[in-house]
Amino acid sequence: MTQSAPAQPAVPSYASGTSAVPLLGDTIGATLDRTAARVGDHEALVECATGRRWSYPELVAEVDACALGLDALGVAKGDRVGIWAPNCAEWVFVQFGTAKLGAIMVNINPAYRTHELAYVLRQSGISVLVSAPEFKTSDYRAMVDQVRDDCPELREVLFLGDEAWQQLLATGRAADRSLLARREAELSADDPINIQYTSGTTGFPKGATLTHHNLLNNGFFVGEGCGYTEADRVCIPVPYYHCFGMGMGNLGCVSHGSTMIIPAAGFDPSATLRAVQQERCTSLYGVPTMFIAELGLPDFADYDLSSLRTGIMAGSPCPVEVMKRVVDEMGMTEVTICYGMTETSPVSTQTGADDDLERRTATVGRVHPHLEVKIVDAETGLTVPRGETGELCTRGYSVMLGYWNEPDKTAEVIDAARWMHTGDLATMDSDGYLNIVGRIKDLVIRGGENVYPREVEEFLYTHPDVVDAQVIGVPDERYGEELMAWVQLRDGAEPLTAESLRAFCSGRLAHYKIPRYVKIVDGFPMTVTGKVRKVEMRETSVTELGLEQVAAIRNA
């Protein structure tokens, strides 16, 4: 009797990013100085709203003036300096100036109000705050006045454009620059230099604490993935307060000698495309909703976008149909998708410019250089076979030091082996490409069937009248949860009813994946970084559908 060969073990969902390009061991300030010495008078920074421009040597001079001015204020290594402002050149000066001192820059969301502002000022122990006077409807002066007495460690507030800010720069320009060299000599690439508060959907946000090494290398390898050289001009409409803007944008540029283009203080689709046209940008960043807004402009076809070759779509799941239009209609043939989170500086995976369109539209790419990823069973912690769904974990140089002064919260997401547990559900295919199928907390369980909202959303994008769609679970007495779709329609579309949408889905989606409820909206509740606030959507829907009693039912 012949014995059959033993079955081959399943290939685990694990991958490590190899690279012939080594990690950078410098501090951020040293990298800026080295780049400026290499590229000379090449343009470093353009602020479109004011027309101001800086070459790399001019940028270094402004950064050094900011650093020395802060030093004269008594800011030392490890001190926290807050920055509360929309995108502007001064944001860049503070980012690199604090890094040169070894001070820890704390990014404050421009959308915050007094309650959130006071929390961040106190929790991080900010001693010096650099703030815009106002932005949109926010009066930052008034809000700082309201909270200042409750923030005992806050000793200096500098409003951009005011005399005190101008005096800080003047003091720095007159100072001995050799002092800065001595300060920089005391710094390590592993020092914390940035705190970024994650967008909490419940409770207070947590301060992800990042180092030179975290941020600089991540920006550098994102730039490598886009093929950046000093010939590239990168349009950055995403907010600086988030890793996408200050890391993937500013540090991606500075590490390659590329040019940073600020199209406007806040996102404006027309200003963004105008900046691309006028500044001949080669790369454009954005979250999916930004690209949707740009493609939806009535005069979209009038903009000359022929200089574009690459860019990044990231921040939240990227609809396949939108990605295809970005390639076809914006000429971004080398556009890449990145996946990441604030806690990982942020990027863990990226598609390649040479990936075929299917890979670049249907996956978030493969693991980044010098990093590891695995997909685990959330209950057992064991790595699942390729093709199976589990929680995505990542490990390597990019993982934060931890949440500022919150070791218990840190321990909830970084395990003993330094794996960062993302909370995202993903699959890995046989070639190592990853697909994000949802958040563990977003998973809808309808009558015992697991439904991943992302899958349903991707299908709804194929409806000719649907511009954008978000799917959530709402409580249901019979099934536990039912699906609800919030849908944004194209201009001039006929009203869409739950019945007509269900008819569109019938026969093409499993019955339990077809939304029971439909809500037509002009937009979605969003964080500043472009993530949809599904918790808020669910709360609104429960109220509007009269499901409060069902929601109150407790389940085992």
Coordinates of C-alpha atoms in Angstrom, one line a residue, residues 2-544:
T2 CA 1.6 3.3 -1.1
Q3 CA 1.4 6.2 1.3
S4 CA 0.4 9.6 0.0
A5 CA 2.9 12.5 0.4
P6 CA 2.2 14.7 3.4
A7 CA 0.2 17.8 2.6
Q8 CA 2.4 20.9 2.2
P9 CA 1.9 23.4 5.0
A10 CA 0.0 26.6 4.1
V11 CA 2.1 29.6 3.2
P12 CA 1.7 32.1 6.1
S13 CA 0.6 35.7 5.6
Y14 CA 4.0 37.2 6.4
A15 CA 6.3 39.3 4.4
S16 CA 9.5 41.3 5.0
G17 CA 10.7 44.2 2.8
T18 CA 14.2 43.7 1.5
S19 CA 16.1 46.6 -0.1
A20 CA 19.6 47.3 -1.4
V21 CA 19.0 50.9 -0.2
P22 CA 20.0 51.3 3.5
L23 CA 18.1 53.1 6.1
L24 CA 19.2 56.7 6.8
G25 CA 20.9 57.2 10.2
D26 CA 20.8 61.0 10.2
T27 CA 18.7 63.4 12.1
I28 CA 16.1 65.5 10.2
G29 CA 18.2 68.7 10.5
A30 CA 21.4 67.0 9.3
T31 CA 19.5 65.7 6.3
L32 CA 18.2 69.1 5.4
D33 CA 21.7 70.6 5.6
R34 CA 23.2 67.8 3.5
T35 CA 20.5 68.2 0.8
A36 CA 21.0 71.9 0.7
A37 CA 24.7 71.5 0.2
R38 CA 24.1 69.0 -2.5
V39 CA 21.5 70.8 -4.6
G40 CA 22.6 74.4 -4.1
D41 CA 20.1 77.0 -5.2
H42 CA 17.5 74.5 -6.3
E43 CA 13.9 75.6 -5.3
A44 CA 12.8 74.0 -2.0
L45 CA 9.5 75.5 -1.1
V46 CA 6.7 77.4 -2.9
E47 CA 3.6 78.9 -1.1
C48 CA 1.1 79.6 -3.9
A49 CA -1.3 81.8 -1.9
T50 CA 1.4 84.4 -1.3
G51 CA 3.8 83.7 -4.1
R52 CA 6.7 83.3 -1.7
R53 CA 9.5 81.0 -2.7
W54 CA 12.7 79.7 -1.0
S55 CA 15.7 77.9 -2.4
Y56 CA 17.2 75.2 -0.3
P57 CA 19.9 77.6 1.2
E58 CA 17.2 80.2 1.9
L59 CA 15.0 77.5 3.5
V60 CA 17.9 76.4 5.8
A61 CA 18.4 80.1 6.8
E62 CA 14.8 80.4 7.8
V63 CA 14.8 77.1 9.6
D64 CA 17.9 78.0 11.5
A65 CA 16.5 81.4 12.4
C66 CA 13.4 79.7 13.8
A67 CA 15.5 77.2 15.8
L68 CA 17.8 79.8 17.3
G69 CA 14.8 82.1 18.1
L70 CA 13.2 79.2 20.0
D71 CA 16.5 78.5 21.7
A72 CA 16.6 82.1 22.8
L73 CA 13.1 81.6 24.3
G74 CA 14.5 78.8 26.4
V75 CA 13.3 75.9 24.4
A76 CA 15.6 72.9 24.9
K77 CA 15.9 69.3 23.8
G78 CA 12.8 67.3 24.8
D79 CA 10.6 70.4 25.4
R80 CA 7.2 70.4 23.6
V81 CA 6.5 73.1 21.1
G82 CA 2.9 73.1 19.7
I83 CA 2.0 74.1 16.1
W84 CA -1.6 75.0 15.5
A85 CA -2.0 76.3 12.0
P86 CA -3.1 75.3 8.5
N87 CA -0.6 74.6 5.8
C88 CA 1.9 77.5 5.4
A89 CA 5.6 78.1 5.0
E90 CA 6.0 78.9 8.7
W91 CA 4.7 75.4 9.5
V92 CA 7.8 74.0 7.6
F93 CA 10.1 76.4 9.5
V94 CA 8.8 75.1 12.8
Q95 CA 8.9 71.5 11.7
F96 CA 12.6 71.6 10.8
G97 CA 13.5 74.2 13.4
T98 CA 12.3 72.1 16.3
A99 CA 14.0 69.0 14.9
K100 CA 17.3 70.9 14.8
L101 CA 16.9 71.7 18.5
G102 CA 15.7 68.3 19.5
A103 CA 12.5 69.8 20.8
I104 CA 9.3 67.7 20.3
M105 CA 6.9 69.4 17.9
V106 CA 3.2 68.7 18.8
N107 CA 0.9 68.8 15.8
I108 CA -2.5 70.3 16.7
N109 CA -5.4 69.6 14.4
P110 CA -6.7 72.9 12.8
A111 CA -10.3 71.8 13.4
Y112 CA -9.9 71.5 17.2
R113 CA -12.0 73.6 19.5
T114 CA -11.3 74.7 23.0
H115 CA -12.1 71.4 24.7
E116 CA -9.7 69.4 22.5
L117 CA -7.1 72.2 22.5
A118 CA -6.9 72.3 26.2
Y119 CA -6.6 68.6 26.4
V120 CA -3.6 68.4 24.0
L121 CA -1.9 71.4 25.6
R122 CA -2.1 69.8 29.0
Q123 CA -1.5 66.1 28.0
S124 CA 1.7 66.8 26.1
G125 CA 2.9 69.6 28.4
I126 CA 3.4 72.2 25.7
S127 CA 5.5 75.1 26.9
V128 CA 5.5 77.2 23.7
L129 CA 2.7 77.4 21.2
V130 CA 3.0 78.7 17.6
S131 CA -0.4 79.4 16.2
A132 CA -2.1 81.0 13.3
P133 CA -4.3 84.0 14.4
E134 CA -7.3 82.4 12.7
F135 CA -8.4 79.9 10.0
K136 CA -11.7 79.7 8.3
T137 CA -14.3 80.3 11.1
S138 CA -11.9 79.5 13.9
D139 CA -10.6 82.5 16.0
Y140 CA -7.5 80.9 17.4
R141 CA -6.6 83.9 19.6
A142 CA -10.0 83.8 21.4
M143 CA -9.7 80.0 21.9
V144 CA -6.2 80.3 23.3
D145 CA -7.4 83.0 25.7
Q146 CA -10.2 80.7 26.9
V147 CA -7.9 77.8 27.8
R148 CA -4.7 79.4 28.8
D149 CA -5.4 79.7 32.5
D150 CA -6.0 75.9 32.6
C151 CA -2.6 75.1 31.0
P152 CA 0.0 75.9 33.6
E153 CA 3.0 74.7 31.5
L154 CA 2.1 77.0 28.6
R155 CA 4.4 80.0 29.0
E156 CA 4.7 81.5 25.5
V157 CA 2.2 81.9 22.7
L158 CA 3.4 83.2 19.3
F159 CA 0.8 84.1 16.6
L160 CA 2.2 83.9 13.1
G161 CA 2.6 87.4 11.6
D162 CA 2.5 89.2 15.0
E163 CA 5.4 91.2 16.4
A164 CA 6.4 88.5 18.8
W165 CA 6.8 86.0 15.9
Q166 CA 8.7 88.5 13.8
Q167 CA 11.0 89.2 16.8
L168 CA 11.7 85.5 17.3
L169 CA 12.9 85.2 13.7
A170 CA 14.9 88.4 14.0
T171 CA 16.6 87.2 17.1
G172 CA 17.4 83.9 15.4
R173 CA 18.9 85.6 12.4
A174 CA 21.2 87.7 14.6
A175 CA 22.3 84.7 16.7
D176 CA 25.5 82.7 16.4
R177 CA 24.8 79.7 14.1
S178 CA 27.6 77.8 15.7
L179 CA 25.3 77.5 18.7
L180 CA 22.9 75.5 16.6
A181 CA 25.7 73.1 15.5
R182 CA 26.5 72.5 19.2
R183 CA 22.8 71.7 19.9
E184 CA 22.6 69.4 16.9
A185 CA 25.7 67.5 18.1
E186 CA 23.7 66.5 21.2
L187 CA 20.9 64.8 19.2
S188 CA 20.3 61.1 18.4
A189 CA 18.2 59.9 15.4
D190 CA 16.3 57.9 18.0
D191 CA 15.2 60.9 20.0
P192 CA 11.4 61.7 20.0
I193 CA 10.8 64.9 18.0
N194 CA 7.1 64.7 17.1
I195 CA 3.8 64.0 18.8
Q196 CA 0.8 63.4 16.5
Y197 CA -2.7 63.0 18.1
T198 CA -4.6 60.3 16.4
S199 CA -8.2 61.0 15.3
G200 CA -10.1 59.5 18.2
T201 CA -13.7 58.5 17.3
T202 CA -14.4 57.9 21.0
G203 CA -12.8 59.5 24.0
F204 CA -9.7 61.7 23.8
P205 CA -7.1 61.3 21.1
K206 CA -3.8 59.6 21.9
G207 CA -0.4 61.2 21.1
A208 CA 1.7 59.0 18.9
T209 CA 5.3 59.8 19.7
L210 CA 7.7 59.6 16.7
T211 CA 11.5 59.9 16.2
H212 CA 13.8 61.4 13.6
H213 CA 14.4 57.8 12.5
N214 CA 10.7 57.0 12.2
L215 CA 9.7 60.0 10.2
L216 CA 12.8 60.6 8.1
N217 CA 13.1 57.1 6.8
N218 CA 9.4 56.7 6.1
G219 CA 9.3 59.9 4.1
F220 CA 12.5 58.9 2.2
F221 CA 11.2 55.4 1.2
V222 CA 7.8 56.8 0.2
G223 CA 9.8 59.2 -2.1
E224 CA 11.8 56.3 -3.4
G225 CA 8.6 54.5 -4.2
C226 CA 7.6 57.5 -6.3
G227 CA 11.0 57.7 -7.9
Y228 CA 11.7 61.2 -6.6
T229 CA 14.7 63.2 -7.7
E230 CA 15.5 66.9 -7.4
A231 CA 13.5 67.3 -10.7
D232 CA 10.2 66.5 -8.9
R233 CA 7.8 69.2 -7.7
V234 CA 5.3 67.8 -5.2
C235 CA 1.9 69.4 -4.7
I236 CA 0.8 68.9 -1.1
P237 CA -2.8 69.8 -0.4
V238 CA -3.1 67.3 2.5
P239 CA -2.8 68.8 6.0
Y240 CA 0.7 69.3 7.5
Y241 CA -0.6 68.4 10.9
H242 CA -0.8 64.8 9.8
C243 CA 2.0 62.4 8.7
F244 CA 0.8 62.5 5.1
G245 CA 1.7 66.2 4.7
M246 CA 4.7 66.7 7.0
G247 CA 6.2 63.2 6.6
M248 CA 5.4 61.8 3.2
G249 CA 5.2 65.3 1.8
N250 CA 7.9 67.5 3.4
L251 CA 10.4 64.8 4.4
G252 CA 9.8 62.8 1.1
C253 CA 10.9 66.0 -0.7
V254 CA 13.7 67.2 1.5
S255 CA 15.4 63.7 1.5
H256 CA 15.5 63.8 -2.3
G257 CA 16.0 67.5 -3.0
S258 CA 12.6 67.8 -4.5
T259 CA 10.3 70.9 -4.3
M260 CA 7.4 71.3 -1.8
I261 CA 4.4 73.1 -3.3
I262 CA 1.7 74.4 -0.9
P263 CA -1.4 75.0 -3.1
A264 CA -3.5 76.7 -0.3
A265 CA -3.9 76.9 3.5
G266 CA -6.7 74.4 3.4
F267 CA -7.9 72.0 0.8
D268 CA -9.4 73.6 -2.3
P269 CA -9.8 71.5 -5.4
S270 CA -9.5 74.4 -7.8
A271 CA -6.5 75.9 -6.0
T272 CA -4.9 72.4 -6.1
L273 CA -5.2 71.9 -9.8
R274 CA -4.2 75.5 -10.4
A275 CA -1.0 74.9 -8.5
V276 CA -0.3 71.7 -10.5
Q277 CA -0.8 73.7 -13.7
Q278 CA 1.2 76.8 -12.8
E279 CA 4.0 75.2 -10.9
R280 CA 4.3 72.2 -13.3
C281 CA 4.0 69.7 -10.5
T282 CA 5.1 66.2 -11.2
S283 CA 3.4 64.6 -8.2
L284 CA 0.1 65.2 -6.4
Y285 CA -1.0 63.9 -3.0
G286 CA -4.5 63.4 -1.7
V287 CA -7.0 61.3 0.1
P288 CA -9.8 59.8 -2.1
T289 CA -12.3 62.5 -1.3
M290 CA -9.8 65.1 -2.5
F291 CA -9.3 63.4 -5.9
I292 CA -13.1 62.9 -6.2
A293 CA -13.6 66.7 -5.6
E294 CA -10.9 67.6 -8.2
L295 CA -12.3 65.2 -10.8
G296 CA -15.8 66.6 -10.1
L297 CA -14.9 70.3 -10.9
P298 CA -17.1 71.6 -13.8
D299 CA -14.0 73.0 -15.4
F300 CA -11.7 70.0 -14.7
A301 CA -10.9 69.5 -18.4
D302 CA -9.6 73.1 -18.6
Y303 CA -6.6 72.5 -16.4
D304 CA -3.3 71.5 -17.9
L305 CA -2.1 68.6 -15.8
S306 CA 0.3 67.2 -18.4
S307 CA 3.3 67.6 -16.0
L308 CA 1.9 65.0 -13.6
R309 CA 3.4 61.6 -13.6
T310 CA 3.0 60.2 -10.1
G311 CA 1.5 60.9 -6.7
I312 CA -0.1 59.2 -3.8
M313 CA -3.7 58.3 -2.9
A314 CA -3.9 57.3 0.8
G315 CA -5.5 58.1 4.1
S316 CA -8.6 55.9 3.7
P317 CA -9.7 53.1 1.4
C318 CA -9.2 54.1 -2.3
P319 CA -12.2 53.3 -4.5
V320 CA -11.1 51.4 -7.6
E321 CA -13.1 53.5 -10.0
V322 CA -11.6 56.7 -8.7
M323 CA -8.1 55.3 -9.0
K324 CA -8.7 54.4 -12.6
R325 CA -10.0 58.0 -13.4
V326 CA -6.9 59.5 -11.7
V327 CA -4.7 57.4 -14.0
D328 CA -6.7 58.0 -17.2
E329 CA -7.9 61.6 -16.8
M330 CA -5.2 63.2 -14.6
G331 CA -2.3 61.5 -16.4
M332 CA -0.9 60.1 -13.2
T333 CA 0.3 56.9 -14.8
E334 CA 2.8 56.2 -12.0
V335 CA 0.4 57.0 -9.1
T336 CA 0.8 54.8 -6.1
I337 CA -1.5 53.8 -3.2
C338 CA 0.0 53.8 0.3
Y339 CA -1.4 52.2 3.4
G340 CA -0.4 53.2 6.9
M341 CA -1.4 54.9 10.2
T342 CA 0.0 57.7 12.4
E343 CA 1.5 55.2 14.8
T344 CA 3.7 53.8 12.0
S345 CA 5.1 57.1 10.6
P346 CA 2.7 56.4 8.6
V347 CA 3.4 54.1 5.6
S348 CA 3.7 50.3 5.9
T349 CA 2.8 49.2 2.3
Q350 CA 2.9 50.8 -1.1
T351 CA 2.1 49.8 -4.7
G352 CA 4.9 50.1 -7.2
A353 CA 5.0 52.4 -10.2
D354 CA 5.6 49.3 -12.3
D355 CA 2.7 47.3 -10.9
D356 CA -0.1 46.6 -13.4
L357 CA -3.3 48.6 -13.1
E358 CA -5.1 45.8 -11.4
R359 CA -2.5 45.7 -8.6
R360 CA -2.5 49.5 -8.3
T361 CA -6.3 49.8 -8.1
A362 CA -7.2 46.7 -6.2
T363 CA -4.5 46.4 -3.5
V364 CA -2.5 48.6 -1.1
G365 CA 0.7 47.1 -2.4
R366 CA 3.5 45.2 -0.7
V367 CA 5.5 45.7 2.5
H368 CA 7.8 48.7 2.5
P369 CA 11.6 48.3 2.6
H370 CA 13.0 47.3 6.0
L371 CA 9.6 46.5 7.4
E372 CA 7.7 43.4 8.2
V373 CA 3.9 42.7 8.0
K374 CA 1.8 39.7 9.0
I375 CA -1.9 38.9 9.2
V376 CA -3.1 37.2 12.4
D377 CA -6.2 35.7 13.8
A378 CA -7.4 38.4 16.2
E379 CA -8.4 35.8 18.9
T380 CA -5.4 33.4 18.8
G381 CA -2.7 35.8 17.6
L382 CA -1.5 33.1 15.1
T383 CA -0.5 34.0 11.6
V384 CA -3.2 33.0 9.1
P385 CA -2.6 31.3 5.7
R386 CA -2.4 33.6 2.7
G387 CA -5.8 34.5 1.3
E388 CA -7.5 34.4 4.7
T389 CA -8.7 37.5 6.5
G390 CA -7.2 38.6 9.8
E391 CA -5.7 41.6 11.6
L392 CA -2.8 43.3 9.9
C393 CA 0.3 43.8 12.1
T394 CA 3.5 45.6 11.2
R395 CA 7.0 45.8 12.7
G396 CA 10.2 47.7 12.1
Y397 CA 11.9 51.1 12.2
S398 CA 8.5 52.9 11.5
V399 CA 6.7 51.9 14.7
M400 CA 6.2 54.7 17.2
L401 CA 7.9 54.8 20.6
G402 CA 4.4 54.8 22.1
Y403 CA 1.5 57.0 23.1
W404 CA 2.8 60.0 25.0
N405 CA 2.5 59.3 28.8
E406 CA 0.1 56.5 28.2
P407 CA 1.9 53.2 28.7
D408 CA -1.3 51.2 29.2
K409 CA -2.7 52.4 25.9
T410 CA 0.6 51.7 24.2
A411 CA 0.6 48.1 25.5
E412 CA -2.9 47.6 23.9
V413 CA -1.5 48.0 20.4
I414 CA 2.3 47.2 20.6
D415 CA 3.0 43.7 21.8
A416 CA 6.0 42.3 23.5
A417 CA 7.7 41.5 20.2
R418 CA 7.2 45.1 19.0
W419 CA 4.4 44.2 16.5
M420 CA 2.0 47.1 16.0
H421 CA -1.6 45.8 15.8
T422 CA -3.3 48.1 13.4
G423 CA -7.0 47.1 14.0
D424 CA -7.4 46.7 10.2
L425 CA -8.7 43.6 8.6
A426 CA -6.6 42.5 5.6
T427 CA -5.7 39.7 3.3
M428 CA -2.4 38.8 1.7
D429 CA -2.2 37.1 -1.7
S430 CA 0.3 34.6 -3.0
D431 CA 2.6 37.4 -4.2
G432 CA 2.5 39.4 -1.0
Y433 CA 0.1 42.1 -2.1
L434 CA -2.3 43.3 0.7
N435 CA -5.9 44.2 0.5
I436 CA -7.6 46.1 3.4
V437 CA -11.1 44.7 3.8
G438 CA -12.2 46.9 6.8
R439 CA -11.7 47.8 10.4
I440 CA -12.2 45.1 13.1
K441 CA -14.6 47.6 14.7
D442 CA -16.4 48.3 11.4
L443 CA -17.1 44.6 10.7
V444 CA -20.9 44.1 10.4
I445 CA -22.3 40.8 11.6
R446 CA -25.7 40.2 10.1
G447 CA -27.5 37.1 11.2
G448 CA -24.2 35.3 11.8
E449 CA -22.7 36.4 8.5
N450 CA -19.6 38.6 8.5
V451 CA -20.0 41.5 6.1
Y452 CA -17.0 43.7 5.2
P453 CA -18.4 47.2 4.4
R454 CA -15.5 47.9 2.0
E455 CA -16.6 45.1 -0.3
V456 CA -20.2 46.5 -0.5
E457 CA -18.8 50.0 -1.0
E458 CA -16.7 48.9 -4.0
F459 CA -19.7 47.4 -5.6
L460 CA -21.9 50.5 -5.1
Y461 CA -19.2 52.5 -6.9
T462 CA -20.2 50.6 -10.1
H463 CA -23.6 52.2 -10.0
P464 CA -23.6 54.9 -12.7
D465 CA -25.1 57.6 -10.5
V466 CA -23.0 56.9 -7.4
V467 CA -20.0 59.3 -6.8
D468 CA -19.2 58.0 -3.3
A469 CA -20.6 55.5 -0.9
Q470 CA -20.0 54.5 2.8
V471 CA -21.6 51.4 4.4
I472 CA -22.3 50.9 8.1
G473 CA -24.1 48.5 10.3
V474 CA -27.2 49.7 12.3
P475 CA -28.9 47.6 15.0
D476 CA -31.6 45.2 14.0
E477 CA -33.8 43.2 16.4
R478 CA -33.9 40.1 14.1
Y479 CA -30.5 40.0 12.6
G480 CA -28.4 41.8 15.2
E481 CA -27.3 44.3 12.5
E482 CA -28.5 45.4 9.1
L483 CA -26.6 47.3 6.4
M484 CA -27.1 50.9 5.7
A485 CA -25.5 52.8 2.7
W486 CA -24.9 56.5 2.8
V487 CA -24.6 57.5 -0.9
Q488 CA -23.4 60.7 -2.6
L489 CA -24.9 61.0 -6.1
R490 CA -23.6 62.8 -9.2
D491 CA -25.1 66.1 -10.1
G492 CA -28.3 65.8 -12.0
A493 CA -28.9 62.1 -11.0
E494 CA -32.4 60.9 -10.4
P495 CA -33.2 60.3 -6.7
L496 CA -32.1 56.9 -5.5
T497 CA -34.4 54.9 -3.2
A498 CA -33.6 51.9 -1.1
E499 CA -35.7 49.8 -3.4
S500 CA -34.0 50.9 -6.6
L501 CA -30.5 50.3 -5.0
R502 CA -31.6 46.9 -3.8
A503 CA -32.8 46.1 -7.3
F504 CA -29.4 47.1 -8.7
C505 CA -27.6 44.8 -6.2
S506 CA -30.0 41.9 -6.5
G507 CA -28.4 38.9 -8.2
R508 CA -25.0 40.5 -8.1
L509 CA -24.4 40.6 -4.3
A510 CA -25.3 37.9 -1.7
H511 CA -28.6 38.8 -0.2
Y512 CA -27.1 39.5 3.2
K513 CA -24.7 42.1 1.7
I514 CA -27.5 44.2 0.2
P515 CA -28.2 47.4 2.2
R516 CA -31.6 47.5 3.8
Y517 CA -31.4 51.3 4.3
V518 CA -30.2 54.1 2.0
K519 CA -29.5 57.7 2.9
I520 CA -28.6 60.3 0.2
V521 CA -26.1 62.8 1.4
D522 CA -23.9 65.7 0.1
G523 CA -20.9 64.4 2.0
F524 CA -19.8 62.4 5.0
P525 CA -18.6 63.4 8.5
M526 CA -14.8 63.4 8.2
T527 CA -11.7 63.8 10.2
V528 CA -9.3 66.4 8.8
T529 CA -7.1 63.6 7.4
G530 CA -10.0 62.4 5.2
K531 CA -11.1 59.4 7.3
V532 CA -14.9 58.9 7.4
R533 CA -16.3 59.0 10.9
K534 CA -18.4 55.9 10.8
V535 CA -19.1 56.0 14.5
E536 CA -20.8 59.4 14.0
M537 CA -22.7 58.1 10.9
R538 CA -24.0 55.2 13.0
E539 CA -25.2 57.4 15.8
T540 CA -27.0 59.7 13.3
S541 CA -28.6 56.8 11.6
V542 CA -29.8 55.2 14.8
T543 CA -31.6 58.4 15.7
E544 CA -33.0 59.1 12.2

